[in-house]
PDB file of C-alpha atoms in Angstrom:
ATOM      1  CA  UNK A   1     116.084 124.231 127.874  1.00 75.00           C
ATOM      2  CA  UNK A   2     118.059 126.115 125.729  1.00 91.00           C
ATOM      3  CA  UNK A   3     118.687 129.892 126.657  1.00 97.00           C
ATOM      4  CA  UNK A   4     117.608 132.231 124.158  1.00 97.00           C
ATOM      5  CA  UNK A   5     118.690 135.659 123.919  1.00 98.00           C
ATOM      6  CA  UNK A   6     116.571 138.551 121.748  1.00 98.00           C
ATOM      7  CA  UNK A   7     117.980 141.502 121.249  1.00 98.00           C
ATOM      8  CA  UNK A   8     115.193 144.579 120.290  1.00 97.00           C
ATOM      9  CA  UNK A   9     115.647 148.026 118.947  1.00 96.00           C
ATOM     10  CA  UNK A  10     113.983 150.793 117.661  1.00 94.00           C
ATOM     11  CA  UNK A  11     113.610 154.711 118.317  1.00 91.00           C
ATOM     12  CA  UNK A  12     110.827 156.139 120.182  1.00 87.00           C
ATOM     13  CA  UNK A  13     107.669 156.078 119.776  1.00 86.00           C
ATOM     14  CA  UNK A  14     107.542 152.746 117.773  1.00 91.00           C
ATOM     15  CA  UNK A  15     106.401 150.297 121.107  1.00 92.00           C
ATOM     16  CA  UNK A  16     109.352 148.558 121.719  1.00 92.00           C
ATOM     17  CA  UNK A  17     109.172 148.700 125.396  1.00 92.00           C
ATOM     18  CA  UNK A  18     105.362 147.226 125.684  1.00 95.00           C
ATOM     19  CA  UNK A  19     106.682 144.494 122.909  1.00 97.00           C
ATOM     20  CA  UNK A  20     109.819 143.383 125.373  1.00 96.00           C
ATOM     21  CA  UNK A  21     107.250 143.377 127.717  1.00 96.00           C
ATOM     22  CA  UNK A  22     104.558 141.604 126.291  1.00 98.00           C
ATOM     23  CA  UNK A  23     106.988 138.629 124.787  1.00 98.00           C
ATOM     24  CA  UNK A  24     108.366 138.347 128.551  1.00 96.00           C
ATOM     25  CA  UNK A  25     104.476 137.698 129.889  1.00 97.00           C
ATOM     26  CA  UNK A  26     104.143 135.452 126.538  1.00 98.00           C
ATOM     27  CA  UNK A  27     106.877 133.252 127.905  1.00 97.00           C
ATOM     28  CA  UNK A  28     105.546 133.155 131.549  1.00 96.00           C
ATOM     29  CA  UNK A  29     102.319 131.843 129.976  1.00 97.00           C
ATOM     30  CA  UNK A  30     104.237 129.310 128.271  1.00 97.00           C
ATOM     31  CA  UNK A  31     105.839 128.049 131.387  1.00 96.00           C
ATOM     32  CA  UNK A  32     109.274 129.507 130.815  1.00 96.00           C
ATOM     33  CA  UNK A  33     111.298 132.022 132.748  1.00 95.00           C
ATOM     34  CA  UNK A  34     112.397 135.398 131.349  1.00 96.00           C
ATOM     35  CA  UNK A  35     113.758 138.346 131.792  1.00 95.00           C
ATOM     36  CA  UNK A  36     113.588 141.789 130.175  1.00 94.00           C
ATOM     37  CA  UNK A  37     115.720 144.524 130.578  1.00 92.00           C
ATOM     38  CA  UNK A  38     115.475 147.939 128.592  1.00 85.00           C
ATOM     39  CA  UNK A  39     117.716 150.831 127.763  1.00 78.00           C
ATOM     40  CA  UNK A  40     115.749 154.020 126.828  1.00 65.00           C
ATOM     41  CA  UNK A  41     117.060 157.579 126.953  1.00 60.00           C
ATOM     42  CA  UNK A  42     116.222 160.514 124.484  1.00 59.00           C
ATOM     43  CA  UNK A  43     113.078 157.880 123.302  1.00 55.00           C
ATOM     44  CA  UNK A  44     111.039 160.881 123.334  1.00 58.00           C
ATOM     45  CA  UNK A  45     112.575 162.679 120.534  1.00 60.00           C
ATOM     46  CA  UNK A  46     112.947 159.847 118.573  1.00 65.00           C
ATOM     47  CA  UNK A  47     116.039 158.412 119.856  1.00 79.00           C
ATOM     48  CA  UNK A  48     117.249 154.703 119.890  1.00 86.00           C
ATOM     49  CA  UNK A  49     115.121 152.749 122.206  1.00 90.00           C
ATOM     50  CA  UNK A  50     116.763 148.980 123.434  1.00 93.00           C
ATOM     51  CA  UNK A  51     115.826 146.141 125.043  1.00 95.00           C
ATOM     52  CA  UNK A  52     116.414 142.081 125.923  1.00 96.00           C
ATOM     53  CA  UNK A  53     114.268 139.457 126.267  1.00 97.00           C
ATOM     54  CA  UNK A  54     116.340 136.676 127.561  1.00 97.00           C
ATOM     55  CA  UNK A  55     114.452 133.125 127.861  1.00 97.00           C
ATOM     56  CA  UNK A  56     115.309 130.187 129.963  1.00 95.00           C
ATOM     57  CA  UNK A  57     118.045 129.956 132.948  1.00 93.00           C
ATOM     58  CA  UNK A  58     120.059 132.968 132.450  1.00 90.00           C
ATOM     59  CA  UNK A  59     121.653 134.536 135.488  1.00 88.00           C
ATOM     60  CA  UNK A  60     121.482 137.939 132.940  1.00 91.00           C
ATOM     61  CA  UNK A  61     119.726 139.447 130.478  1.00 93.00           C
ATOM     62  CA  UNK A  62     122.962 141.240 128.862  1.00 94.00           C
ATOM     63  CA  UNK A  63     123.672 140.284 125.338  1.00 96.00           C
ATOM     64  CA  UNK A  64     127.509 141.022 124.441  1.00 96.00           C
ATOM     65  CA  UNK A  65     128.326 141.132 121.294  1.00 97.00           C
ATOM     66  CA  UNK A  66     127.633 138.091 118.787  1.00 97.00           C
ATOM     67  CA  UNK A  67     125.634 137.096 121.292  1.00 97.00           C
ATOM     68  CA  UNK A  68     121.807 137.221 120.340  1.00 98.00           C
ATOM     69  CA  UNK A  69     119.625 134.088 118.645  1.00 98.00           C
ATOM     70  CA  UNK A  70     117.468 136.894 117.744  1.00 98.00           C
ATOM     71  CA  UNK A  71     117.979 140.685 116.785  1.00 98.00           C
ATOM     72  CA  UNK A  72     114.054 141.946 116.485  1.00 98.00           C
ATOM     73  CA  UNK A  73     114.802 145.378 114.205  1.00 98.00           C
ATOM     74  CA  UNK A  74     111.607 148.055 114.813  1.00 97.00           C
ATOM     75  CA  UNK A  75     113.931 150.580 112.595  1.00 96.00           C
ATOM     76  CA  UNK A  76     116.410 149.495 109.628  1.00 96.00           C
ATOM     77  CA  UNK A  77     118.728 151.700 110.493  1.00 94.00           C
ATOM     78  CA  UNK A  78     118.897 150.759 113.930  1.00 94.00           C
ATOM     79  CA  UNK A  79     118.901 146.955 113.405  1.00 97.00           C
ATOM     80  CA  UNK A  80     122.402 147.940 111.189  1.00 96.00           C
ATOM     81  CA  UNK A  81     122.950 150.038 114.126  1.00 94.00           C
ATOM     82  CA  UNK A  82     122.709 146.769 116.175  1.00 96.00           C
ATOM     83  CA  UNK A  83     124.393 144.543 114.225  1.00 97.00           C
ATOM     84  CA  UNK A  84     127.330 144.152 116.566  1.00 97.00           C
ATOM     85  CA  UNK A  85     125.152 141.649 118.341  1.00 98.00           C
ATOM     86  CA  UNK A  86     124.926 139.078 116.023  1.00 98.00           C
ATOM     87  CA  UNK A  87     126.580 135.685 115.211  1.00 97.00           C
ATOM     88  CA  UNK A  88     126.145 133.174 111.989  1.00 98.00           C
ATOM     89  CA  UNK A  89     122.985 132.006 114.079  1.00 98.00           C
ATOM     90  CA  UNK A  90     121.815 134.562 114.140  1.00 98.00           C
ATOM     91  CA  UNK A  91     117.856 135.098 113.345  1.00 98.00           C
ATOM     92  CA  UNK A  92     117.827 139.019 112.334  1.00 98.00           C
ATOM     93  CA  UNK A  93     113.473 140.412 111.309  1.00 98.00           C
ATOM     94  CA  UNK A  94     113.598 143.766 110.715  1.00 98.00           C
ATOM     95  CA  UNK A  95     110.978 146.220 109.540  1.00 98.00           C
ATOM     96  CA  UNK A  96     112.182 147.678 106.283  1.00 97.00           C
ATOM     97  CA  UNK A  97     110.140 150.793 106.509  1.00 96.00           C
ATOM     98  CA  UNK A  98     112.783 153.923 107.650  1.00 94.00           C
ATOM     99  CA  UNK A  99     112.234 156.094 110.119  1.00 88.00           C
ATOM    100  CA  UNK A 100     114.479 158.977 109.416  1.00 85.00           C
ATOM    101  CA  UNK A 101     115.806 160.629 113.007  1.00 79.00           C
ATOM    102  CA  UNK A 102     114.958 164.810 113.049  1.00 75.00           C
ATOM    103  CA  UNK A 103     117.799 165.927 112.238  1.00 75.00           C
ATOM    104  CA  UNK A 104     118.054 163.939 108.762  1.00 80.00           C
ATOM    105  CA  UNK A 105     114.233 165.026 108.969  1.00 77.00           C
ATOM    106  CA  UNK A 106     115.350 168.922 108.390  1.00 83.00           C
ATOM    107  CA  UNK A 107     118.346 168.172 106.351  1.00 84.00           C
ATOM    108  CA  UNK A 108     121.430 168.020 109.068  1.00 86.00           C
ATOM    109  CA  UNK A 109     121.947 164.588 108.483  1.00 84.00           C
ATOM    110  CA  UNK A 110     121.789 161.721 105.850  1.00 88.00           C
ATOM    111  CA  UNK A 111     119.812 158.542 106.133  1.00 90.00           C
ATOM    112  CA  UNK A 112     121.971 155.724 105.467  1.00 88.00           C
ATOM    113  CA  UNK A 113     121.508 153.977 102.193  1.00 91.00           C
ATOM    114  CA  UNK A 114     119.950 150.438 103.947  1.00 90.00           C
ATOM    115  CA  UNK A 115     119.255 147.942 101.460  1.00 93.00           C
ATOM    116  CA  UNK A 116     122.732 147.449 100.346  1.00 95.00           C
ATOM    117  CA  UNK A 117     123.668 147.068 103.905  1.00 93.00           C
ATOM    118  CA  UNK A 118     120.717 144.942 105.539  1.00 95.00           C
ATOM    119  CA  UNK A 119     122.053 142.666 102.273  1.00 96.00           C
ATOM    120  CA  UNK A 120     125.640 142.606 103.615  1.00 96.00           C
ATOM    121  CA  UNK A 121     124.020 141.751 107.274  1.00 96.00           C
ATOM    122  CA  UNK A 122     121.953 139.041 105.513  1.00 97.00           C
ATOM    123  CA  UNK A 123     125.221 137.273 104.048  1.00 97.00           C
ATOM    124  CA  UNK A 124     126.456 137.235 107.756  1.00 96.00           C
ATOM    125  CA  UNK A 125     123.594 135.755 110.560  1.00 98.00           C
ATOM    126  CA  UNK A 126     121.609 132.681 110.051  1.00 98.00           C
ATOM    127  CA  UNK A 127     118.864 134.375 108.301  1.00 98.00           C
ATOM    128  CA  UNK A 128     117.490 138.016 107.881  1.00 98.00           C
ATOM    129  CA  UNK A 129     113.757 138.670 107.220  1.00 97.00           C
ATOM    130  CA  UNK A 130     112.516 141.870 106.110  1.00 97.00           C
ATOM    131  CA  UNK A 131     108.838 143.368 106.322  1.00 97.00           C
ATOM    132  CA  UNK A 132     107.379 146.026 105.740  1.00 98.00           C
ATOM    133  CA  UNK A 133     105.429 146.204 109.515  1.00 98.00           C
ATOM    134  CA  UNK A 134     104.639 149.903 108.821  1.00 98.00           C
ATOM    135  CA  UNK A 135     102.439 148.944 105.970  1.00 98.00           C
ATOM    136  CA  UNK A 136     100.813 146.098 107.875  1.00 98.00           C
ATOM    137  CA  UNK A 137      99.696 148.508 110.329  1.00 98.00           C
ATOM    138  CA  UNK A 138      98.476 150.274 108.369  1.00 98.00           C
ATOM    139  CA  UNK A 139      96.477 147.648 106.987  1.00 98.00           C
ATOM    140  CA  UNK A 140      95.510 146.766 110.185  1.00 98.00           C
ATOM    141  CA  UNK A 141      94.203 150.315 111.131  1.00 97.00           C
ATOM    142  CA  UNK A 142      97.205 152.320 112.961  1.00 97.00           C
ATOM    143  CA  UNK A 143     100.908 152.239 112.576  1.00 95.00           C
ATOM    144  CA  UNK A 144     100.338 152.547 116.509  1.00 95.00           C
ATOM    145  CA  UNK A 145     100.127 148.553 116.104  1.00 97.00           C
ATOM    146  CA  UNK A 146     103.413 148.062 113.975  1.00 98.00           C
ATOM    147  CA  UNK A 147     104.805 146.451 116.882  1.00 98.00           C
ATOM    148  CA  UNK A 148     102.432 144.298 117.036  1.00 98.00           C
ATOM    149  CA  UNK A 149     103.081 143.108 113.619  1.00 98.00           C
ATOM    150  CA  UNK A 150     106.387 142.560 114.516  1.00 98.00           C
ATOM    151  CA  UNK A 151     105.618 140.273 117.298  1.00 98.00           C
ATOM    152  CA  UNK A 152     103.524 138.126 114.680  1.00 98.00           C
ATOM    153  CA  UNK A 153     106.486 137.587 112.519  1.00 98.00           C
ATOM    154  CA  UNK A 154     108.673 137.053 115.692  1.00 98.00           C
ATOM    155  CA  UNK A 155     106.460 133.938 116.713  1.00 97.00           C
ATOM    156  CA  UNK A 156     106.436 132.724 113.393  1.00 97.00           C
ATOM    157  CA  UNK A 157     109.927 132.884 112.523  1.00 97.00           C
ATOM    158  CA  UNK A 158     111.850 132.018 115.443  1.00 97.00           C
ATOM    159  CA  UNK A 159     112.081 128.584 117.172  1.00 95.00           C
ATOM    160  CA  UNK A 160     110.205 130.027 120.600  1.00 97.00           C
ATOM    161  CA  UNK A 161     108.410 128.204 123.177  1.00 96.00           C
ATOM    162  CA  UNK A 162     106.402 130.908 123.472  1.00 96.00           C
ATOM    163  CA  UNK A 163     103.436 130.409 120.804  1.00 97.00           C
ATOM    164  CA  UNK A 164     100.567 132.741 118.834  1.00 98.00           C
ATOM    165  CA  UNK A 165      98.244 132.153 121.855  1.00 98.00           C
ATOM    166  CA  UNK A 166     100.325 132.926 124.364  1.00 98.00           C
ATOM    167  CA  UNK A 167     101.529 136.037 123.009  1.00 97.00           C
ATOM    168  CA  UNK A 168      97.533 136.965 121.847  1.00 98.00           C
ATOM    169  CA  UNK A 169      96.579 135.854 125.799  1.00 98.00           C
ATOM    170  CA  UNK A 170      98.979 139.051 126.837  1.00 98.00           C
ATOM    171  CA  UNK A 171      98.363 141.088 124.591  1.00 98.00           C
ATOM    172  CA  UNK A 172      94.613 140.622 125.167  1.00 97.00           C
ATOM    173  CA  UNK A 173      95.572 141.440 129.090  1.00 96.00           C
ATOM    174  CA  UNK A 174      97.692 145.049 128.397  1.00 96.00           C
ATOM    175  CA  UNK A 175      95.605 146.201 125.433  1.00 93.00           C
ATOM    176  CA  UNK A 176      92.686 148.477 125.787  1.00 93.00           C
ATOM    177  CA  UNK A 177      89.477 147.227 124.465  1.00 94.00           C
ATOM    178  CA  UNK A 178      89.136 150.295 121.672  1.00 94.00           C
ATOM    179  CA  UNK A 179      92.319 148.813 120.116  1.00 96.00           C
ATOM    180  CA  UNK A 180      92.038 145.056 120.953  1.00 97.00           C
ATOM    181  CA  UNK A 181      91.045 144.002 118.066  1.00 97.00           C
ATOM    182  CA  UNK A 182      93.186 146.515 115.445  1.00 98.00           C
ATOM    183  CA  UNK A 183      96.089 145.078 117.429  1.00 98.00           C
ATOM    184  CA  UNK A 184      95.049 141.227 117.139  1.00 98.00           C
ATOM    185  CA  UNK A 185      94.793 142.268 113.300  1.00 98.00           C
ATOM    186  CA  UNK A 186      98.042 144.077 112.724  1.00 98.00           C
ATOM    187  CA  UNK A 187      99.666 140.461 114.815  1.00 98.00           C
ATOM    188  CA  UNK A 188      98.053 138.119 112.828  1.00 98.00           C
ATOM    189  CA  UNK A 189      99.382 140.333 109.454  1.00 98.00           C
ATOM    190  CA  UNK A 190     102.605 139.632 110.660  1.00 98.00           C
ATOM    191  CA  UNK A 191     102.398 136.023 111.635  1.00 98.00           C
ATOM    192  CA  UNK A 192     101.230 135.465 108.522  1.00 97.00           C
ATOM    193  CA  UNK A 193     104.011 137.007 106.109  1.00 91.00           C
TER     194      UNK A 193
END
């Protein structure tokens, strides 16, 4: 099989980590190898928050530049951020919904003007799709579950072997049962976009 190599980012708070970890179970169900790898630092205050998912026979689950089949955006401004890892086959889904860092929060800083810029991106990978995962969260009952809307359109989107019931089988494993279903809910918004 063919290796494919997902890139994810996001800031803090936003489940990035859990989602890396739940697509990496997803593919073990499907009867592929992966491996994950994450890069965290100042998460807790909001800071950029990355990780790979890299499926199939890799020796490594570093993504150099131009480099990633898929760039999975939690943030827009950190999928720009990112955009050093894609190619022209490039598959970038972002969710379009900003989350401005503190200090553009309390006025030190200014929040980069995205949509002119995610369009630019969009001229230059395969394909960009934007959502709006924060309001399908919502929808769903808790921005808490954003990521999980983001794994629905992941699934959808992207030519995976890992499928809709594999990734509901793990989440259904590393979810608590008070937020099982809110999270199966905010998934299938997303794989349905």
């Amino acid at each position: 099989m063919n290796i494919i190599r997902i890139h994810i980012t996001g800031v803090g708070g936003q489940g990035t980590l859990l989602a890396t970890s739940l697509i990496g179970e997803a593919a073990l169900l499907a009867g592929v190898n992966a491996n994950i790898s994450e890069v965290h630092g100042m998460a807790q205050r909001g800071g950029v928050v990355e990780s790979a998912v890299v499926i199939g026979p890799a020796l490594s689950t570093i993504i150099s530049d131009g480099e990633a089949d898929i760039l999975l955006g939690f943030e827009p401004s950190e999928t720009l951020r990112a955009a050093n890892k894609c190619g022209s086959d490039t598959l970038v889904i972002t969710n379009s919904h900003p989350q401005p860092p503190f200090t553009t929060a309390i006025g030190q800083g200014r929040y980069p003007d995205v949509d002119p810029a995610l369009a630019q991106l969009a001229k230059k990978v395969r394909r960009l799709m934007a959502l709006d995962a924060d309001a399908f969260a919502h929808q769903a009952g808790s921005i808490l579950s954003m990521n999980m809307v983001m794994l629905g359109a992941l699934v959808r989107h992207a030519d995976l072997p890992v499928k809709a019931n594999h990734l509901k089988k793990a989440i259904k494993s590393n979810t608590r049962k008070t937020f099982l279903k809110m999270n199966l809910k905010a998934f299938d918004l997303g794989y349905n976009h």
